[in-house]
mmCIF file of C-alpha atoms in Angstrom:
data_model
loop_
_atom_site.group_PDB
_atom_site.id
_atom_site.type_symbol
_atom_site.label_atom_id
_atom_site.label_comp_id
_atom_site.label_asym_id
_atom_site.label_seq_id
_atom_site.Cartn_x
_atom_site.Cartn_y
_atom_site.Cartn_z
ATOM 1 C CA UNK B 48 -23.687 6.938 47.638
ATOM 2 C CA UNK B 49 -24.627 9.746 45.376
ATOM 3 C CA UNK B 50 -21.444 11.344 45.467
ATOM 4 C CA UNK B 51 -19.343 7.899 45.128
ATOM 5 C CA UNK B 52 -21.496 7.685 42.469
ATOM 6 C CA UNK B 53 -20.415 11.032 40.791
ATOM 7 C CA UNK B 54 -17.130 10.728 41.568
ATOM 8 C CA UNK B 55 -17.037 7.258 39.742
ATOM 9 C CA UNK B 56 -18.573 8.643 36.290
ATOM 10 C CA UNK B 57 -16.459 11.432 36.699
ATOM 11 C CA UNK B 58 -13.184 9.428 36.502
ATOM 12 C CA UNK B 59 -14.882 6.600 34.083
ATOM 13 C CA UNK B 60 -15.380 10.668 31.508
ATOM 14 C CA UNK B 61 -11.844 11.278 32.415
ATOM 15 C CA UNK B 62 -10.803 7.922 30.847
ATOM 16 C CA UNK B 63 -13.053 7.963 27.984
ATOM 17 C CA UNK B 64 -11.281 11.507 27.091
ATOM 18 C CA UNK B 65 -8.291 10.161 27.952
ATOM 19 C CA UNK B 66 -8.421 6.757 25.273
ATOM 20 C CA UNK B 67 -9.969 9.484 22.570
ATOM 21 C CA UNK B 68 -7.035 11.213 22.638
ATOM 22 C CA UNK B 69 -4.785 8.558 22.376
ATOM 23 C CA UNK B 70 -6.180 6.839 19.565
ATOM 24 C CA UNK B 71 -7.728 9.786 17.270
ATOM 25 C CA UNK B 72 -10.823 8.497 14.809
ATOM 26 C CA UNK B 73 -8.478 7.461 12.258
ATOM 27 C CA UNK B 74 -6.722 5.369 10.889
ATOM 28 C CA UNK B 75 -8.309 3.696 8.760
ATOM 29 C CA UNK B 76 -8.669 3.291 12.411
ATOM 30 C CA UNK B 77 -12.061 4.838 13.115
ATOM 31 C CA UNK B 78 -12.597 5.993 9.641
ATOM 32 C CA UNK B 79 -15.877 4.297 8.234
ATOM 33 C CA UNK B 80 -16.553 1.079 6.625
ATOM 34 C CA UNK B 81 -16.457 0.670 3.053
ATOM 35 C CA UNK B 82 -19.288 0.084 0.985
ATOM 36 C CA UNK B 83 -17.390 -1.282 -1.883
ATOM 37 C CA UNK B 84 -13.700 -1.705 -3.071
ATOM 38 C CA UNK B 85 -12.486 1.085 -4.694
ATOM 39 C CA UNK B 86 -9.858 0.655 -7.632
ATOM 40 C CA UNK B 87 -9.595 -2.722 -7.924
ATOM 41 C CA UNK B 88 -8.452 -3.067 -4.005
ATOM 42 C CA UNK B 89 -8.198 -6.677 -2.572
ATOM 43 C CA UNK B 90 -6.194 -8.145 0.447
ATOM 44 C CA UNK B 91 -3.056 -10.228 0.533
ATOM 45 C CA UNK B 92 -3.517 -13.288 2.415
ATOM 46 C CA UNK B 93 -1.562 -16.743 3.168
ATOM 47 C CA UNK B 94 -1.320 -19.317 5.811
ATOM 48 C CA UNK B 95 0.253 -18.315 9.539
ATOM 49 C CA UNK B 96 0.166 -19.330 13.262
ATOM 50 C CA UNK B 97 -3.021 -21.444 12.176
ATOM 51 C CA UNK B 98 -4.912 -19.156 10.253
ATOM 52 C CA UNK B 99 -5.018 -19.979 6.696
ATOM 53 C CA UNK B 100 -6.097 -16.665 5.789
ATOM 54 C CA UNK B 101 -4.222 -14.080 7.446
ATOM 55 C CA UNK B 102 -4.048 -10.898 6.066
ATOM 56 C CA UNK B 103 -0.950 -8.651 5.696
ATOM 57 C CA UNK B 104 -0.990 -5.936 3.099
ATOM 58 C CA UNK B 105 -3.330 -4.642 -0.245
ATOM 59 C CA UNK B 106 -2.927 -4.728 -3.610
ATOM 60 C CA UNK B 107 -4.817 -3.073 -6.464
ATOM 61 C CA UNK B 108 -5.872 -5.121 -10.017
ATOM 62 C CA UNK B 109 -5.031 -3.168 -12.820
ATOM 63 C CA UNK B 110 -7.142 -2.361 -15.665
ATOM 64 C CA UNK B 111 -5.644 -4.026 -18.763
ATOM 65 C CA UNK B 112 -8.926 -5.234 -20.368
ATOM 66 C CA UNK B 113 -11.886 -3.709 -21.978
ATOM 67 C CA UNK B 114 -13.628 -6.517 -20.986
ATOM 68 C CA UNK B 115 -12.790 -6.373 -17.009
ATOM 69 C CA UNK B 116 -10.218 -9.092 -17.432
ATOM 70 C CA UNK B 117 -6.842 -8.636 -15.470
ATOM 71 C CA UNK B 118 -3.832 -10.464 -14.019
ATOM 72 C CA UNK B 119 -1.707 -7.983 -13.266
ATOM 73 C CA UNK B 120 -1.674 -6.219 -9.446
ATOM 74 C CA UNK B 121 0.025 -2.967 -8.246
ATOM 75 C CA UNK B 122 1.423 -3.440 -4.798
ATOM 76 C CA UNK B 123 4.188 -2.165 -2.214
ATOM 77 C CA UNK B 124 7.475 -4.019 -2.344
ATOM 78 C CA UNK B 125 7.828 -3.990 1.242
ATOM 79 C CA UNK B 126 4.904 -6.622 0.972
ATOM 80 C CA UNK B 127 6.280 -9.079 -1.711
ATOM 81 C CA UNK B 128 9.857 -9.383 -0.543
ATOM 82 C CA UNK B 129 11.406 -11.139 2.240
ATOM 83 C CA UNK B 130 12.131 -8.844 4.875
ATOM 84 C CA UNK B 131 15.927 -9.125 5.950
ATOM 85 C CA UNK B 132 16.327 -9.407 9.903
ATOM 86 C CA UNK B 133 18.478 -6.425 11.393
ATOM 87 C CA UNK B 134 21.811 -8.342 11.732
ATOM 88 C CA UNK B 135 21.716 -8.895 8.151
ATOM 89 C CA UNK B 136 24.656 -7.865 5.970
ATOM 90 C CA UNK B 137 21.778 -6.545 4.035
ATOM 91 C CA UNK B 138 20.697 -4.225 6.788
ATOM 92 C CA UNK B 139 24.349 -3.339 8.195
ATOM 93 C CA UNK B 140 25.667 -2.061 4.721
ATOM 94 C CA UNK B 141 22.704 0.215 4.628
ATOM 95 C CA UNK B 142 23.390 3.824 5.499
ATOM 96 C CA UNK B 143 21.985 5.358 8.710
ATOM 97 C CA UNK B 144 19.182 6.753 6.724
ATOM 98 C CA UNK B 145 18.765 3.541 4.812
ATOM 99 C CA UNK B 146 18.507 2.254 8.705
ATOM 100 C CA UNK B 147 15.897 4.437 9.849
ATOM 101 C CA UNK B 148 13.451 3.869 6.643
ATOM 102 C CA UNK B 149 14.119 -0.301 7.526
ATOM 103 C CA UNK B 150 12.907 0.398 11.043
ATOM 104 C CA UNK B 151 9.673 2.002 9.674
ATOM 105 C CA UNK B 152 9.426 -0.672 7.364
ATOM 106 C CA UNK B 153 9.232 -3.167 9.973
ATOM 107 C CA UNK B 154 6.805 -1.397 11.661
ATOM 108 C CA UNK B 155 4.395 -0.876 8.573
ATOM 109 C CA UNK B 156 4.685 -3.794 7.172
ATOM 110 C CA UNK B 157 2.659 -6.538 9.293
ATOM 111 C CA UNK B 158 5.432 -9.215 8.913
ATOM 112 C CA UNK B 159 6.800 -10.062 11.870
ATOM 113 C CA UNK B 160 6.913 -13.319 12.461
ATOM 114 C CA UNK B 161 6.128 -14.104 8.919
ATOM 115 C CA UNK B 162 7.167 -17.859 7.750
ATOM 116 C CA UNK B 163 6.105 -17.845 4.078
ATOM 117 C CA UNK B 164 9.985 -17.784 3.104
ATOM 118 C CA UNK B 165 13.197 -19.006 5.256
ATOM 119 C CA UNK B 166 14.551 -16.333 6.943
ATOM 120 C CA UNK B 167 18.029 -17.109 5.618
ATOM 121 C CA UNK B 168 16.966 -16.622 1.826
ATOM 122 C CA UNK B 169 17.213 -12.247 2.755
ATOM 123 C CA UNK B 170 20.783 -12.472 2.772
ATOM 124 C CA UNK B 171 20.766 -14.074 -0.469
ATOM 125 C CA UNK B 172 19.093 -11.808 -2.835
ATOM 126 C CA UNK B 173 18.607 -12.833 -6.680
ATOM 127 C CA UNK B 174 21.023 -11.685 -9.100
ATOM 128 C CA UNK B 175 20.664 -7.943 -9.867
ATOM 129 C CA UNK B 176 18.183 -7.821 -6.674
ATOM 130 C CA UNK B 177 18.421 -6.281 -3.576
ATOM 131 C CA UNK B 178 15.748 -7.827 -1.751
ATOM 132 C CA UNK B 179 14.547 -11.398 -2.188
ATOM 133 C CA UNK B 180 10.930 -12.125 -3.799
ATOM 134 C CA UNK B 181 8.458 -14.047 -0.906
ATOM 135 C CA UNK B 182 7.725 -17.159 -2.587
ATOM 136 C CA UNK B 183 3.955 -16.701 -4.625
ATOM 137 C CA UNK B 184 2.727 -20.264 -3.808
ATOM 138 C CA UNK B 185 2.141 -18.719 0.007
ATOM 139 C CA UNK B 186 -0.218 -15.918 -1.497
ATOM 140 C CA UNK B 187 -3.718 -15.399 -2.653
ATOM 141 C CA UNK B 188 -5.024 -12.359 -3.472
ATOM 142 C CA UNK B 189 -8.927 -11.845 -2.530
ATOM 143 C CA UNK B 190 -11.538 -9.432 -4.369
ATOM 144 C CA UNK B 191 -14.439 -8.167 -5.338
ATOM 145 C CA UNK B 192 -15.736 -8.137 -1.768
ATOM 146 C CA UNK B 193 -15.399 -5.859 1.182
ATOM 147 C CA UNK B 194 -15.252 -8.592 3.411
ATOM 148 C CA UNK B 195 -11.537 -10.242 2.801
ATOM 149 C CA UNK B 196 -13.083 -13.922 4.277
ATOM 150 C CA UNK B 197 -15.778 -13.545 1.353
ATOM 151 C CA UNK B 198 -14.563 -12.649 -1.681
ATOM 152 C CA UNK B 199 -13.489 -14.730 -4.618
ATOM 153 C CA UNK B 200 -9.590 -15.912 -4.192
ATOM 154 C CA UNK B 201 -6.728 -16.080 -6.879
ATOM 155 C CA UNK B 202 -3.173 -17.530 -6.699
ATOM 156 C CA UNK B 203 0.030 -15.691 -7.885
ATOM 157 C CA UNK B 204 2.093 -16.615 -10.464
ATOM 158 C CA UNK B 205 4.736 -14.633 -10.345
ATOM 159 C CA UNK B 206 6.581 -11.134 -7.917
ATOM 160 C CA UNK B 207 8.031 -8.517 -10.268
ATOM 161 C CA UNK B 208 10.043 -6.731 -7.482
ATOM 162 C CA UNK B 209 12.291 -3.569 -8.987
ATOM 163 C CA UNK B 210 16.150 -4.061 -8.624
ATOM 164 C CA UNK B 211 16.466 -1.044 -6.925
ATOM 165 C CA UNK B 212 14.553 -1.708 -3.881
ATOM 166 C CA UNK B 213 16.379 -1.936 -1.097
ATOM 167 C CA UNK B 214 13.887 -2.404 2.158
ATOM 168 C CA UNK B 215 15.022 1.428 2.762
ATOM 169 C CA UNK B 216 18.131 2.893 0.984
ATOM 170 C CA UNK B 217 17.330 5.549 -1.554
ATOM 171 C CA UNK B 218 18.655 4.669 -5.058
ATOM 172 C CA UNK B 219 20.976 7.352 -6.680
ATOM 173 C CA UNK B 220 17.734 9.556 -7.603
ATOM 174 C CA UNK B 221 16.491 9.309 -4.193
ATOM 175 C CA UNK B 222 13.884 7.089 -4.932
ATOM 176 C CA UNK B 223 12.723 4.231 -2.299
ATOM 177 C CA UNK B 224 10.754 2.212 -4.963
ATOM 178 C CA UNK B 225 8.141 0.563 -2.292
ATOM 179 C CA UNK B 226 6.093 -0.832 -5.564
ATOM 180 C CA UNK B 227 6.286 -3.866 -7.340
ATOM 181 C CA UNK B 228 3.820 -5.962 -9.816
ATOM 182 C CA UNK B 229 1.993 -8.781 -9.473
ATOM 183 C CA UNK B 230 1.085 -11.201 -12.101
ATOM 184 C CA UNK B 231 -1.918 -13.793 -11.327
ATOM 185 C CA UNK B 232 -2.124 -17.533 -11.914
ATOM 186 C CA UNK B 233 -4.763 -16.611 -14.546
ATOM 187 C CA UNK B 234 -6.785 -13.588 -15.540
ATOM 188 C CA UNK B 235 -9.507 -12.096 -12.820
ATOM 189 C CA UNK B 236 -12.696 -10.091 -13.825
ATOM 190 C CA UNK B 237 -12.429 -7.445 -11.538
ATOM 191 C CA UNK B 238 -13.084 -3.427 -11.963
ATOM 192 C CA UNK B 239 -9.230 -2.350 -12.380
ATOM 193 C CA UNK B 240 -7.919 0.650 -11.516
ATOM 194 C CA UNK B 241 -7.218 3.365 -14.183
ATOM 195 C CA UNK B 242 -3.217 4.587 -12.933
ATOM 196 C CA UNK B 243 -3.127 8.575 -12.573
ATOM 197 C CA UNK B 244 -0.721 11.120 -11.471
ATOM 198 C CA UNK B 245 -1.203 12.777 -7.858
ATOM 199 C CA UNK B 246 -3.857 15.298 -8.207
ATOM 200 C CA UNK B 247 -2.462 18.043 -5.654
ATOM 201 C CA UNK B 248 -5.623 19.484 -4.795
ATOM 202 C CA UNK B 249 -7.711 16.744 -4.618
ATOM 203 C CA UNK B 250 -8.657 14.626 -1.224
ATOM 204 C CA UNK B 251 -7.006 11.088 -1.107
ATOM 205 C CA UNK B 252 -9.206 7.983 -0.353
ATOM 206 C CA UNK B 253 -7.652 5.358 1.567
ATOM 207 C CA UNK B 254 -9.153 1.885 1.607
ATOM 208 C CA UNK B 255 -7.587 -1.260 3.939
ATOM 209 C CA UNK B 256 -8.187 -3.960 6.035
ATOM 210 C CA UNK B 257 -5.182 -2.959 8.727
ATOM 211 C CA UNK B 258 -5.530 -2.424 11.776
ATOM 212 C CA UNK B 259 -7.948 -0.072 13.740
ATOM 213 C CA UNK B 260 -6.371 0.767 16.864
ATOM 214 C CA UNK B 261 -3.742 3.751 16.886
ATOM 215 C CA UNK B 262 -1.776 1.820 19.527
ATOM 216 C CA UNK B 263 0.612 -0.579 18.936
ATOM 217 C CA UNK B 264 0.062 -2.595 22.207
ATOM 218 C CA UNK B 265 -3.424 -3.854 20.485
ATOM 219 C CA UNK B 266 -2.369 -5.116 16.940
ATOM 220 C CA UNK B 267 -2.435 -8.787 18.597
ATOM 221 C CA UNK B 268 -3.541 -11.439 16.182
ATOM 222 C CA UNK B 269 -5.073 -11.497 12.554
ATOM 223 C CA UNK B 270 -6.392 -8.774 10.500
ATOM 224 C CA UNK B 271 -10.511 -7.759 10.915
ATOM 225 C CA UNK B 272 -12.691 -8.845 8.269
ATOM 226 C CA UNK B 273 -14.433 -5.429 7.077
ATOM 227 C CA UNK B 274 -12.591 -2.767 4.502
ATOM 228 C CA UNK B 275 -12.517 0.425 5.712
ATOM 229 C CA UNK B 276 -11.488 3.668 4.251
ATOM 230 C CA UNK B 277 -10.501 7.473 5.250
ATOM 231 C CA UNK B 278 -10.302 10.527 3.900
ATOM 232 C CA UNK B 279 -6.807 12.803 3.827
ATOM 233 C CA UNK B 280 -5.146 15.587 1.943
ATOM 234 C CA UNK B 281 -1.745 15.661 0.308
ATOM 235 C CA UNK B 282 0.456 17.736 1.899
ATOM 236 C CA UNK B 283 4.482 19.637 1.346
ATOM 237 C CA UNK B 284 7.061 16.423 1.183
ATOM 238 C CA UNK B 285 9.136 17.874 4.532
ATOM 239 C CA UNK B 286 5.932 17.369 6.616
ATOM 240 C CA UNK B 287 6.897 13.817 5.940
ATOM 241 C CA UNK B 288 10.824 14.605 6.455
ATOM 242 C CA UNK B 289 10.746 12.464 9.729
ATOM 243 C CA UNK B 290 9.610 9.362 7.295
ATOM 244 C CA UNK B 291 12.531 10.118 5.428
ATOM 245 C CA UNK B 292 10.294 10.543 2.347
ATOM 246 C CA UNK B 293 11.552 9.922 -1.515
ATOM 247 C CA UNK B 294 11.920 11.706 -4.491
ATOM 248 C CA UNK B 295 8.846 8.798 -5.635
ATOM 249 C CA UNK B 296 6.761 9.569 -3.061
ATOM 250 C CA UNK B 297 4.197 11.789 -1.746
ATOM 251 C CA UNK B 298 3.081 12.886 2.446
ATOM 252 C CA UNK B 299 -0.568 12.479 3.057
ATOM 253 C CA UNK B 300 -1.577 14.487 5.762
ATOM 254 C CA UNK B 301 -5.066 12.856 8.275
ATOM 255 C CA UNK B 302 -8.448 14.590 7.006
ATOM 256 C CA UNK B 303 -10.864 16.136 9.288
ATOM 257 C CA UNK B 304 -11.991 12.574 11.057
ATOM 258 C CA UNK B 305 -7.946 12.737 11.873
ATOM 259 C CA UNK B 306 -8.015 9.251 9.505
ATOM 260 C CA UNK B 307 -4.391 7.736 8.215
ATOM 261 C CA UNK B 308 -3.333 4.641 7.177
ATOM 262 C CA UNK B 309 -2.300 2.147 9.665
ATOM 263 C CA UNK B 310 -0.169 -1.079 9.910
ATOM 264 C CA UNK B 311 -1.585 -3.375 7.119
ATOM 265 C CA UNK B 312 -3.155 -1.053 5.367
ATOM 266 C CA UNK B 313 0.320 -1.053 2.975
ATOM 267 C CA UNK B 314 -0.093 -1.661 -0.676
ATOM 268 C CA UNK B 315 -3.191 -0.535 -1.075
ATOM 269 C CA UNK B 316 -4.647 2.854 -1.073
ATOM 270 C CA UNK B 317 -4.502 5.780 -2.963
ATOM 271 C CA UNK B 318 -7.154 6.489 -5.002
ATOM 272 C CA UNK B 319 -8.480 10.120 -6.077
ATOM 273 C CA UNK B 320 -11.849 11.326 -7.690
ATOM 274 C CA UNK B 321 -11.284 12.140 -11.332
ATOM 275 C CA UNK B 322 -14.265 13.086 -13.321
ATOM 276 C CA UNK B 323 -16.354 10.956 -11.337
ATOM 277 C CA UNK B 324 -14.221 8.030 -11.523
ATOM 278 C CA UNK B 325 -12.160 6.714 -8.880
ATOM 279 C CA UNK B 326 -7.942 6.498 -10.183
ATOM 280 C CA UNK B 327 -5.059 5.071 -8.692
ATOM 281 C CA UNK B 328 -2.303 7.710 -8.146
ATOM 282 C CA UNK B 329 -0.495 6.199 -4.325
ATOM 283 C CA UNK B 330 -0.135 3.319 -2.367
ATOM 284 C CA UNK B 331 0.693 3.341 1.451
ATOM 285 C CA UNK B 332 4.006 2.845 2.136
ATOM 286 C CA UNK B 333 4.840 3.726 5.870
ATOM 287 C CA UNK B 334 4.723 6.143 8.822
ATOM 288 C CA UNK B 335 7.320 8.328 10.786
ATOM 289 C CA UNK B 336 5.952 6.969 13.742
ATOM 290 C CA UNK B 337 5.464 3.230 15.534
ATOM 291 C CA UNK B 338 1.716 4.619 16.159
ATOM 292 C CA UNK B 339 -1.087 5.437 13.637
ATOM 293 C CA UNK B 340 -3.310 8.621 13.130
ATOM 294 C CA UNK B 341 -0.237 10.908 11.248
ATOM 295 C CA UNK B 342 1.131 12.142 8.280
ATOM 296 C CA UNK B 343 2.120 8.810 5.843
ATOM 297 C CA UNK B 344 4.572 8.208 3.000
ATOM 298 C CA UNK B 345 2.920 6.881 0.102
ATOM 299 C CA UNK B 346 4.587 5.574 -3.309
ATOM 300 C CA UNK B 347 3.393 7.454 -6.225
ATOM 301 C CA UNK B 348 2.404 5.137 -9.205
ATOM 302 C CA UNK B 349 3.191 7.390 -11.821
ATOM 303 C CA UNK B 350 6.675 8.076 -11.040
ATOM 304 C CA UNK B 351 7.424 4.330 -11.649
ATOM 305 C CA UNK B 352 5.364 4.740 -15.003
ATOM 306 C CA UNK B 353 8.274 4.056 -17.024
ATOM 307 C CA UNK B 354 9.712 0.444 -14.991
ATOM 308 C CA UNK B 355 5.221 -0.806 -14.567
ATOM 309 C CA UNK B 356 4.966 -0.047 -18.779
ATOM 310 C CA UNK B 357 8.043 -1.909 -19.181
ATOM 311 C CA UNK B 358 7.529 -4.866 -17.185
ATOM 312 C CA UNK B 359 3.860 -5.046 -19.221
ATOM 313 C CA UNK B 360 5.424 -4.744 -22.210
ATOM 314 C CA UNK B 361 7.936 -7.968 -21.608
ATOM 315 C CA UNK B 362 5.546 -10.058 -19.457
ATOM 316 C CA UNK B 363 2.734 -9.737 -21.808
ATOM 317 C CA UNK B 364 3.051 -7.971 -25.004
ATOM 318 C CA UNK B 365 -0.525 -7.479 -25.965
ATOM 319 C CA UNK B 366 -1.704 -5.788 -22.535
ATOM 320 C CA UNK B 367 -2.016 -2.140 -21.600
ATOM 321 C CA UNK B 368 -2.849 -0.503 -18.287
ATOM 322 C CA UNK B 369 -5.063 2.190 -18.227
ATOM 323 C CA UNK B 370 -3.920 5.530 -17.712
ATOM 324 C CA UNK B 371 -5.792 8.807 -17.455
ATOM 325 C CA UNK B 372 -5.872 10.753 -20.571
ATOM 326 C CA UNK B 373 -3.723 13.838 -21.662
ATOM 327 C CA UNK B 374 -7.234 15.684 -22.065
ATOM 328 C CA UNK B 375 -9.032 14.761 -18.767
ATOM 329 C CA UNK B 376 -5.617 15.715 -17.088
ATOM 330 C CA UNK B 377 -5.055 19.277 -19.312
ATOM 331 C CA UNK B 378 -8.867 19.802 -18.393
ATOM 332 C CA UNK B 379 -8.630 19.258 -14.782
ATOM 333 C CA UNK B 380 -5.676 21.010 -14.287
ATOM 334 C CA UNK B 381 -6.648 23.715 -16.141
ATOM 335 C CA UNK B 382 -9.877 23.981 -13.905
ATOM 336 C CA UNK B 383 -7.217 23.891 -10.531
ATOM 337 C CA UNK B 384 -4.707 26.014 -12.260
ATOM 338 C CA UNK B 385 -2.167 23.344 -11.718
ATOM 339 C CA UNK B 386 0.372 22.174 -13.989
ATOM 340 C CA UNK B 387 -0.349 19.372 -15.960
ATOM 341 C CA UNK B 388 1.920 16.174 -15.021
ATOM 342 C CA UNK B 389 4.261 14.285 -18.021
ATOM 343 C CA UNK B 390 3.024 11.583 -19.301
ATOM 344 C CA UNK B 391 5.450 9.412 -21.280
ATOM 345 C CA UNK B 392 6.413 7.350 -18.919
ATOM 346 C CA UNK B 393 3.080 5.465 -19.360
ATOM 347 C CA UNK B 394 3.319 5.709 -23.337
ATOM 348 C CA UNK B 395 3.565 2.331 -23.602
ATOM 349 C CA UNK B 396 0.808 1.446 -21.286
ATOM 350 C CA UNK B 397 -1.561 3.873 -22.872
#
């Protein structure tokens, strides 16, 4: 009996190494959970299979206000848009690259099955679109609480989806352009994020409510209720070659608890310490693998600086999103010895 004993916590070790391995403390699987939202980080959320808040994606408030007051949201595009089904002319016209990125799309994403829009309406994109806005009635956006069944809930007005995206195919620049704006039903008070560029050198925070398992077979059902967050490093753009990254976006590499983003977690992200304040300089955007706990593409904010300060600018005139100063970036790159990043394209923004 002792040694059938043995033998059986033996194998029952063996396993336990065995699921480790498989599914690495990561993700935002296995990372920790968050004490608070960073960066204005809430969850998207609408009515499916029953549950009238299930979650598929973040989004981050902007800062626009002195005051805290905000009704614009940063998210990806992948989340906002109707996602075109793989027979599509949409999705056969794409190149074999285009294809590829799709594919990862549809794994990142969390919207299979989705019914907030009829499935016919991808083929039928809006003039000078490429990809068809989800209707806003579906959505709410919840905040202000680490626990997405908790916090205080807003409807959406309005998806401000770029022209250029394309659910995959690179635009003439190479850019993917997984980022679109949100505008609210009416203005939140919410801490907004301040929009930066990526700081190199410094470790990326990743906050989301996607799933925690590294293996596909277990993402059965609706999203957990607890944010969580991880810790990675940005890394050179060809370690995320296989992701078939952009000329827009940036390859986060897992920290040392092996932590990435996982399906869910897209929209939301990015944020870096600046000064002792948290910015917004990526959002997850996708994997090169149908697993989690790897490098990730995410879209970088501040290359889209130009299209976010004029969408402000013509959907409401008198705001301005809040962007890192020249100083605070001349003095922290000067402290890194790394060039300092342009900032016009947020000029009108301020």
């Amino acid at each position: 009996m002792r040694r059938t004993a043995g033998t059986v916590l033996a194998v029952l070790a063996f396993v336990v190494a065995l699921l480790a391995a498989a599914a690495p403390a990561g993700a935002i699987v296995g990372g920790v959970r968050a004490d608070a939202p960073r960066a204005g980080i809430g969850s998207w959320q609408y009515f499916r299979d029953g549950h009238p808040d299930w979650g598929t994606c973040s989004a981050h408030a902007l800062r626009t206000d002195e005051d805290g007051l905000t009704d614009l949201l940063v998210t990806g595009s992948q989340c906002v848009t109707v996602m075109p089904g793989p027979q599509s002319q949409q999705v056969r016209s794409m190149t074999d690259e285009g294809k590829a990125r799709y594919a990862q799309f549809r794994a990142a994403a969390e919207k299979a099955g989705r019914t907030a829009a009829s499935p016919e309406r991808a083929d039928r994109p809006a003039p000078g679109l490429q990809s068809t806005p989800e209707d806003p009635a579906t959505f709410r956006f919840v905040f202000n609480s680490a626990n997405r069944f908790q916090g205080e809930r807003v409807g959406v007005k309005r998806f401000l989806v770029p022209k250029e995206w394309d659910w995959g195919e690179k635009d003439k620049r190479g850019y993917v352009w997984d980022l679109s704006l949100v505008q609210l039903e009416h203005p939140i008070r919410v801490k907004g994020a301040i929009v930066a560029p990526v700081l190199d050198w410094k470790t990326v925070t990743t906050q989301g409510w996607g799933r925690d398992t590294a293996d596909p077979g277990t993402w059965k059902g609706p999203l957990g209720p607890w944010l969580r967050q991880t810790d990675g490093r940005v890394t050179a753009h060809a370690d995320c070659a296989g992701a078939g990254i952009g000329a827009d976006e940036v390859c986060v590499a897992p920290g040392r608890n092996a932590g990435a983003a996982c399906q869910g977690d897209s929209g939301g992200g990015g944020s870096q310490e600046l000064f002792g304040t948290d910015v917004l300089t990526m959002l997850v955007s996708r994997g090169p693998q149908p697993y989690c706990g790897t490098v990730n593409v995410y879209s970088s904010i501040w290359a889209h600086g130009r299209w976010i300060a004029e969408q402000v600018r013509a959907l409401e005139p008198q705001a301005r999103v809040a962007a890192v100063s020249q100083s605070d970036l001349r003095r922290a790159a000067a402290q890194h010895h790394a060039a300092v990043p342009a900032q016009p394209d947020f000029a009108l923004a301020g």
